[in-house]
XYZ file of N, CA, C and O in Angstrom:
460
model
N -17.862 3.178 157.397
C -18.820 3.197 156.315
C -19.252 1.771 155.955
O -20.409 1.360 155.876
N -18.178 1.127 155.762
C -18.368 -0.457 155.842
C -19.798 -1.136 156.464
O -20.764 -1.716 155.968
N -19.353 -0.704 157.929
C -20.342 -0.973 159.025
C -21.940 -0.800 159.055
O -22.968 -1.391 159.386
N -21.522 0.271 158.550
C -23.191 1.168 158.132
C -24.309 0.221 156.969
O -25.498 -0.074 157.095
N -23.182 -0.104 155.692
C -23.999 -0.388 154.673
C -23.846 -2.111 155.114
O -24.411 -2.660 154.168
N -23.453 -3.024 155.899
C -23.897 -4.074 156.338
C -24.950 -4.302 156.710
O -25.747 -5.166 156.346
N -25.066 -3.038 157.952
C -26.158 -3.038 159.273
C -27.352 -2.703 158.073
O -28.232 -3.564 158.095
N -27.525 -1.850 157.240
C -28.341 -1.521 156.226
C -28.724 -2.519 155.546
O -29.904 -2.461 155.200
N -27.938 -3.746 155.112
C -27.949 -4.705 154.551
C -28.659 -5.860 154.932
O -29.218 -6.716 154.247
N -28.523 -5.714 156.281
C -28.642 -6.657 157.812
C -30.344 -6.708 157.775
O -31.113 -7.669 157.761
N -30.608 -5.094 157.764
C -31.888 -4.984 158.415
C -32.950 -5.210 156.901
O -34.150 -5.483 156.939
N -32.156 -5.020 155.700
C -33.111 -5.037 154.645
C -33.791 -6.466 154.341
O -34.945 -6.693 153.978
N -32.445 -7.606 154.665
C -32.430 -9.319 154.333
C -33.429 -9.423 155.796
O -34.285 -10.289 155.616
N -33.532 -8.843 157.033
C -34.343 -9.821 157.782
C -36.317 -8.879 157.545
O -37.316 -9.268 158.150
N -36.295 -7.827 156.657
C -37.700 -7.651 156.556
C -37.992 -8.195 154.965
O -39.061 -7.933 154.414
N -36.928 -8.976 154.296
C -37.258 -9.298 152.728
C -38.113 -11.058 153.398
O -38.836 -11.491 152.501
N -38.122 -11.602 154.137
C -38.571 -12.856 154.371
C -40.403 -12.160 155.209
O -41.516 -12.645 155.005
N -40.204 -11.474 155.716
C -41.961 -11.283 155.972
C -42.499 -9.927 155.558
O -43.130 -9.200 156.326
N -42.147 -9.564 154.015
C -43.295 -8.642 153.257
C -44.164 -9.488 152.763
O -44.014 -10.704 152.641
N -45.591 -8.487 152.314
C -46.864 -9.081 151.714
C -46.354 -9.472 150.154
O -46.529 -10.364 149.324
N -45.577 -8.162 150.314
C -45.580 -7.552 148.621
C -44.494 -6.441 148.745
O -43.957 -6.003 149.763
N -44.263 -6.006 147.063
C -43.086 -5.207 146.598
C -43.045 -5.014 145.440
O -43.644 -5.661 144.581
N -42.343 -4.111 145.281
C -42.278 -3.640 143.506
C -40.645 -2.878 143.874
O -40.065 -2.216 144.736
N -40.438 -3.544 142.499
C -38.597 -3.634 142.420
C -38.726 -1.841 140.872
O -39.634 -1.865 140.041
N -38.069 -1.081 140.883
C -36.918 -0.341 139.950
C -35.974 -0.412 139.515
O -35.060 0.030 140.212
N -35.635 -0.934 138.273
C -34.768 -1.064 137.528
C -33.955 0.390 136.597
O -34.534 0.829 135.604
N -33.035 0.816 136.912
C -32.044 1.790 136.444
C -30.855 1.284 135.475
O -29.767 0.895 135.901
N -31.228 1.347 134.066
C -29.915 0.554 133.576
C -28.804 1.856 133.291
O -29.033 2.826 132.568
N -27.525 1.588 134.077
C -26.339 2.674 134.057
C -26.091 2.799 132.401
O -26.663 2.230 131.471
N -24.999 3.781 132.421
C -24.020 3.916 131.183
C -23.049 2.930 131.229
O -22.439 2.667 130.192
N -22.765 2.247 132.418
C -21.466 1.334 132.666
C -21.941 -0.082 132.870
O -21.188 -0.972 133.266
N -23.248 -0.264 132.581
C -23.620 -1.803 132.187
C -23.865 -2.425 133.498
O -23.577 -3.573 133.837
N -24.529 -1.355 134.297
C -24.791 -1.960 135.916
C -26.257 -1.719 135.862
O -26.867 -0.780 135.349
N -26.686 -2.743 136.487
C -28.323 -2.442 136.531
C -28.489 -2.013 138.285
O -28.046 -2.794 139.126
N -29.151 -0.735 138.690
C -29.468 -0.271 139.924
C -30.541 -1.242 140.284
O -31.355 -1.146 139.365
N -30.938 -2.064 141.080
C -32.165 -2.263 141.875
C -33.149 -1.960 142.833
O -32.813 -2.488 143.893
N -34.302 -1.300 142.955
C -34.493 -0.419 144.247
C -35.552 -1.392 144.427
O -36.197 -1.891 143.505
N -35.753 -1.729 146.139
C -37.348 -1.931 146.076
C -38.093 -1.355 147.060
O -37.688 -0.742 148.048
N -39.233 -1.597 146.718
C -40.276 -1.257 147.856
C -41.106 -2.147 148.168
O -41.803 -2.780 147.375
N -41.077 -2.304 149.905
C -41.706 -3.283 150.078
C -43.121 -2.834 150.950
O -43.774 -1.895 150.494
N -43.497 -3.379 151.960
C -44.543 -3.586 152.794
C -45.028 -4.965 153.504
O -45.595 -5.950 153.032
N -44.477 -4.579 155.159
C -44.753 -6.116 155.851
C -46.054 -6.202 156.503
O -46.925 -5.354 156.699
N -45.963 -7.452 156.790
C -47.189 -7.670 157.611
C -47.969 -6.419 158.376
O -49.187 -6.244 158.397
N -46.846 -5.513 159.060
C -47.220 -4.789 160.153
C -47.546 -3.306 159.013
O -47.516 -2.181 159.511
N -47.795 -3.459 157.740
C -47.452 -2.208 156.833
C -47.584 -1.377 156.971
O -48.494 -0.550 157.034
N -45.687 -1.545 157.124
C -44.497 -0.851 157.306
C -44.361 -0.380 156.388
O -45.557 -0.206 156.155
N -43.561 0.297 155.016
C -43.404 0.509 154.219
C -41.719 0.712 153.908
O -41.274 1.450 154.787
N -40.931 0.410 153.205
C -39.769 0.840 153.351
C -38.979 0.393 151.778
O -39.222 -0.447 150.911
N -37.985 1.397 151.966
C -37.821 1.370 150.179
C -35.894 1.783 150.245
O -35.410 2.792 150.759
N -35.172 0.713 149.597
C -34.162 0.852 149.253
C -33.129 0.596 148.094
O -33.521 0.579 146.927
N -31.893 0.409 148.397
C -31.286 -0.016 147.310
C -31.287 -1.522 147.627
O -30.670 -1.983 148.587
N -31.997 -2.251 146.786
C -31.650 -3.841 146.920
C -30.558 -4.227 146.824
O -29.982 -4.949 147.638
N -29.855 -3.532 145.190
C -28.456 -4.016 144.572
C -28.205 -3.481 143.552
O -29.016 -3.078 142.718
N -26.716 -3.407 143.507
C -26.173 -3.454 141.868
C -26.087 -4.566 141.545
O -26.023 -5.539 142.297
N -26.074 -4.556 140.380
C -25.550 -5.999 139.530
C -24.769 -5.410 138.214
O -25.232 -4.471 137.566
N -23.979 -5.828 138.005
C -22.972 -6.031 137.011
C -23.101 -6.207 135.548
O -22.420 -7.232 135.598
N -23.317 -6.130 134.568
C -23.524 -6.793 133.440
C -22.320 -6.934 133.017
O -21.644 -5.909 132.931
N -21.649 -8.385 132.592
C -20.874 -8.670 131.847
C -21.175 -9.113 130.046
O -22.181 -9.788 129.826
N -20.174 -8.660 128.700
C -20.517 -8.694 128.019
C -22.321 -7.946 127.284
O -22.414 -6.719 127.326
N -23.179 -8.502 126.874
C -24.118 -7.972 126.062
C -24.984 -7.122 126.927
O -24.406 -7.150 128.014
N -25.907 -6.481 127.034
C -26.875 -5.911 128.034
C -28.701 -6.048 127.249
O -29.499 -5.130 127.057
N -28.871 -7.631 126.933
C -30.121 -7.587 126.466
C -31.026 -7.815 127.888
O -30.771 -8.124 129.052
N -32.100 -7.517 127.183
C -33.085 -7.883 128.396
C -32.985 -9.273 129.140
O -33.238 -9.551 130.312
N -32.454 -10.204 127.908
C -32.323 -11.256 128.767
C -30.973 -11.434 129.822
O -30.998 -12.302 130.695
N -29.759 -10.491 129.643
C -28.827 -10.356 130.510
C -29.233 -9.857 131.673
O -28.867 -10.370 132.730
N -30.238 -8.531 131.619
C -30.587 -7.857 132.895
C -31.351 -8.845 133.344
O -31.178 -9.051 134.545
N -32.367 -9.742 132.676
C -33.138 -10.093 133.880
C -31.876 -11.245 134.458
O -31.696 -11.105 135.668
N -31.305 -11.949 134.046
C -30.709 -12.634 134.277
C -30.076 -12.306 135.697
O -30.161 -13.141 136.597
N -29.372 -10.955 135.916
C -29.091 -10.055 137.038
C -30.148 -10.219 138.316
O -29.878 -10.654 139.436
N -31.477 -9.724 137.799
C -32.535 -9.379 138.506
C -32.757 -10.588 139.449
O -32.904 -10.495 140.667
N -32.765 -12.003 138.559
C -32.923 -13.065 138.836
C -32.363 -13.708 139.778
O -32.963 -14.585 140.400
N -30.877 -13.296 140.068
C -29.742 -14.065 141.098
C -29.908 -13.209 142.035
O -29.909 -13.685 143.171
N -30.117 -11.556 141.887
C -30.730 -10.560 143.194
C -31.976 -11.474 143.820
O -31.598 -12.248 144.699
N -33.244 -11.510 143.545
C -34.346 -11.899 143.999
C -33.985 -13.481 144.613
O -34.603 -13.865 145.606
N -33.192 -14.163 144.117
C -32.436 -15.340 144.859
C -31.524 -15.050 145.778
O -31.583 -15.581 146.887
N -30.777 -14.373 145.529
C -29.931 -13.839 146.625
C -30.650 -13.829 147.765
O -30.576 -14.547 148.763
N -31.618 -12.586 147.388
C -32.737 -11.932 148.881
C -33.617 -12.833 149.310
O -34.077 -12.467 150.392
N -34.152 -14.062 148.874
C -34.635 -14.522 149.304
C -36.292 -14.071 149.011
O -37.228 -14.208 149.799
N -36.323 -13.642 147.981
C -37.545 -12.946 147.646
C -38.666 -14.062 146.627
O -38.426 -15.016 145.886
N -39.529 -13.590 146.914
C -40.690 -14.756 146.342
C -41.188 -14.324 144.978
O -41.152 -13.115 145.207
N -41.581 -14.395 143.853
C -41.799 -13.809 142.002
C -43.093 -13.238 142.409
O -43.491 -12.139 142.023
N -43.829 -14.133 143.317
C -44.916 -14.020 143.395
C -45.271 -12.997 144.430
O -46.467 -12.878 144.695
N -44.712 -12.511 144.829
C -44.781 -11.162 145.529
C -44.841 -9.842 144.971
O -45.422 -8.856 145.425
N -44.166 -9.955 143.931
C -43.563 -8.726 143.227
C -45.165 -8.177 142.529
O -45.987 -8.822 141.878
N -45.179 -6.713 142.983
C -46.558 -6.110 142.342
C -46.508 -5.374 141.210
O -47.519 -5.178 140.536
N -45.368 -4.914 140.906
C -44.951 -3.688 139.855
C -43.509 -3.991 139.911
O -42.794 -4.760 140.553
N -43.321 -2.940 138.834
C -41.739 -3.221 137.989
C -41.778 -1.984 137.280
O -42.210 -1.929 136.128
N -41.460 -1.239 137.743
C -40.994 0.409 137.146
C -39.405 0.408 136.292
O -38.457 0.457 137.077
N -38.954 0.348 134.518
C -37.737 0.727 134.455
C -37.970 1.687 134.048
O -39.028 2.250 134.327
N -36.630 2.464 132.862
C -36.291 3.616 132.467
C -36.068 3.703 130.819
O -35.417 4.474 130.114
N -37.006 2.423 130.504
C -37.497 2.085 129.299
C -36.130 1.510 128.658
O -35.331 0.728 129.172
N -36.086 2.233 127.163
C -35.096 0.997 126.322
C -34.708 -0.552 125.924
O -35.290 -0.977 124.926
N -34.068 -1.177 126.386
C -34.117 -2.411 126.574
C -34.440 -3.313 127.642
O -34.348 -4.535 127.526
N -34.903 -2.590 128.916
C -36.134 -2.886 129.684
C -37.361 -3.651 129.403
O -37.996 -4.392 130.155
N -37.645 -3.218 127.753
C -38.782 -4.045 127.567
C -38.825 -5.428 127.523
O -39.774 -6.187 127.716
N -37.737 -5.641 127.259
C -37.442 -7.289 127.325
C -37.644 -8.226 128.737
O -38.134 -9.327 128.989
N -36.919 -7.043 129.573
C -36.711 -8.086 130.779
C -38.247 -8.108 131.689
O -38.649 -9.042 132.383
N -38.942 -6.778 131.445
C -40.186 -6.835 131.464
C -41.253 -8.004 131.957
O -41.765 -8.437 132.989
N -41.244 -8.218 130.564
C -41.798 -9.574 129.828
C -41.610 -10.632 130.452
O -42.471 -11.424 130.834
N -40.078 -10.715 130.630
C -39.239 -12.054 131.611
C -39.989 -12.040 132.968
O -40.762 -12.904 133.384
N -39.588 -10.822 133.609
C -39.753 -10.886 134.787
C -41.652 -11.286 135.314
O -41.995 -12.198 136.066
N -42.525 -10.319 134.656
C -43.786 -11.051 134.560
C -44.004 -12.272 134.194
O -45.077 -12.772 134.531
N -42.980 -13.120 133.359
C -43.791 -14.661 132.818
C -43.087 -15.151 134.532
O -44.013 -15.465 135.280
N -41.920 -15.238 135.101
C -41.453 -15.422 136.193
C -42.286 -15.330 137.111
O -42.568 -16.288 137.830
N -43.006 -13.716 137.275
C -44.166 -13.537 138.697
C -45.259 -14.574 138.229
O -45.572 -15.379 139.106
N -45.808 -14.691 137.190
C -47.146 -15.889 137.231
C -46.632 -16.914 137.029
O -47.535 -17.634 136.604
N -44.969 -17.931 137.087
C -45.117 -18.967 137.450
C -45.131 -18.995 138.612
O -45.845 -19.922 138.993
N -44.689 -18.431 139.428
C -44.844 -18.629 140.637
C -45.954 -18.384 141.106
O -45.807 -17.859 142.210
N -47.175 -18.513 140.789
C -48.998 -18.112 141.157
C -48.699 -16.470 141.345
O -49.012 -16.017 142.447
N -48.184 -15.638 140.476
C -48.718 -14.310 141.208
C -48.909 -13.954 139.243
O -48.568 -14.315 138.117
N -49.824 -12.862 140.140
C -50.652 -12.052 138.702
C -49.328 -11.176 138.561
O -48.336 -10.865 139.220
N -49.988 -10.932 137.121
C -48.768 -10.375 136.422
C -48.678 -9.070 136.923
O -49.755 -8.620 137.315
N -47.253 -7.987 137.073
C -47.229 -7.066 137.719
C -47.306 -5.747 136.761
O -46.967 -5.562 135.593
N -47.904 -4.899 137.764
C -48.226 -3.187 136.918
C -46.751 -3.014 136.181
O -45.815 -3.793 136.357
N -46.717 -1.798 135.287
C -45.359 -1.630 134.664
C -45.783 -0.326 134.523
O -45.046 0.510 134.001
């Protein structure tokens, strides 16, 4: 099983360096984990849509904690702000990180994303 969700892992990190574009889902748990899903589309558009990541929340769960999460994912992956087209959460304190995550996509030159 190990094996599986590497190779899964493997193949998601070498198509996150040549998409056009993507739009990430945010799921905030009962247990203070934020789900990440995205969807992307490469050059060749492809289309393909997974689990990016969990992330953890330690202590508070404001918007500024989740994006904070969101933030070290999209570094992690190697992902560009300015790529990101949309941002779908599950409302609540979502609205915060929202906000974050759009002032983030237009520093990096990208228009602000659908919600």
């Amino acid at each position: 099983m190990q094996d599986i969700a590497e190779n899964i892992s493997s193949q998601l990190s070498d198509k996150n360096g040549h998409h056009e574009c993507f739009s990430l889902a945010l799921d905030e748990s009962d247990t203070a984990q934020v789900l990440i899903f995205i969807r992307g589309v490469d050059k060749s558009y492809e289309v393909y849509e997974e689990l990016l990541d969990i992330d953890s929340i330690h202590g508070t769960t404001t918007g500024a904690d989740i994006f904070k999460g969101v933030e070290n994912v999209i570094n992690k992956k190697n992902l560009r702000w300015r790529n990101l087209k949309s941002i779908t959460t599950d409302g609540g304190k979502n609205k915060g990180v929202v906000a974050l995550v759009s002032k983030a996509v237009e520093n990096d030159g990208g228009s602000k994303p659908l919600v």
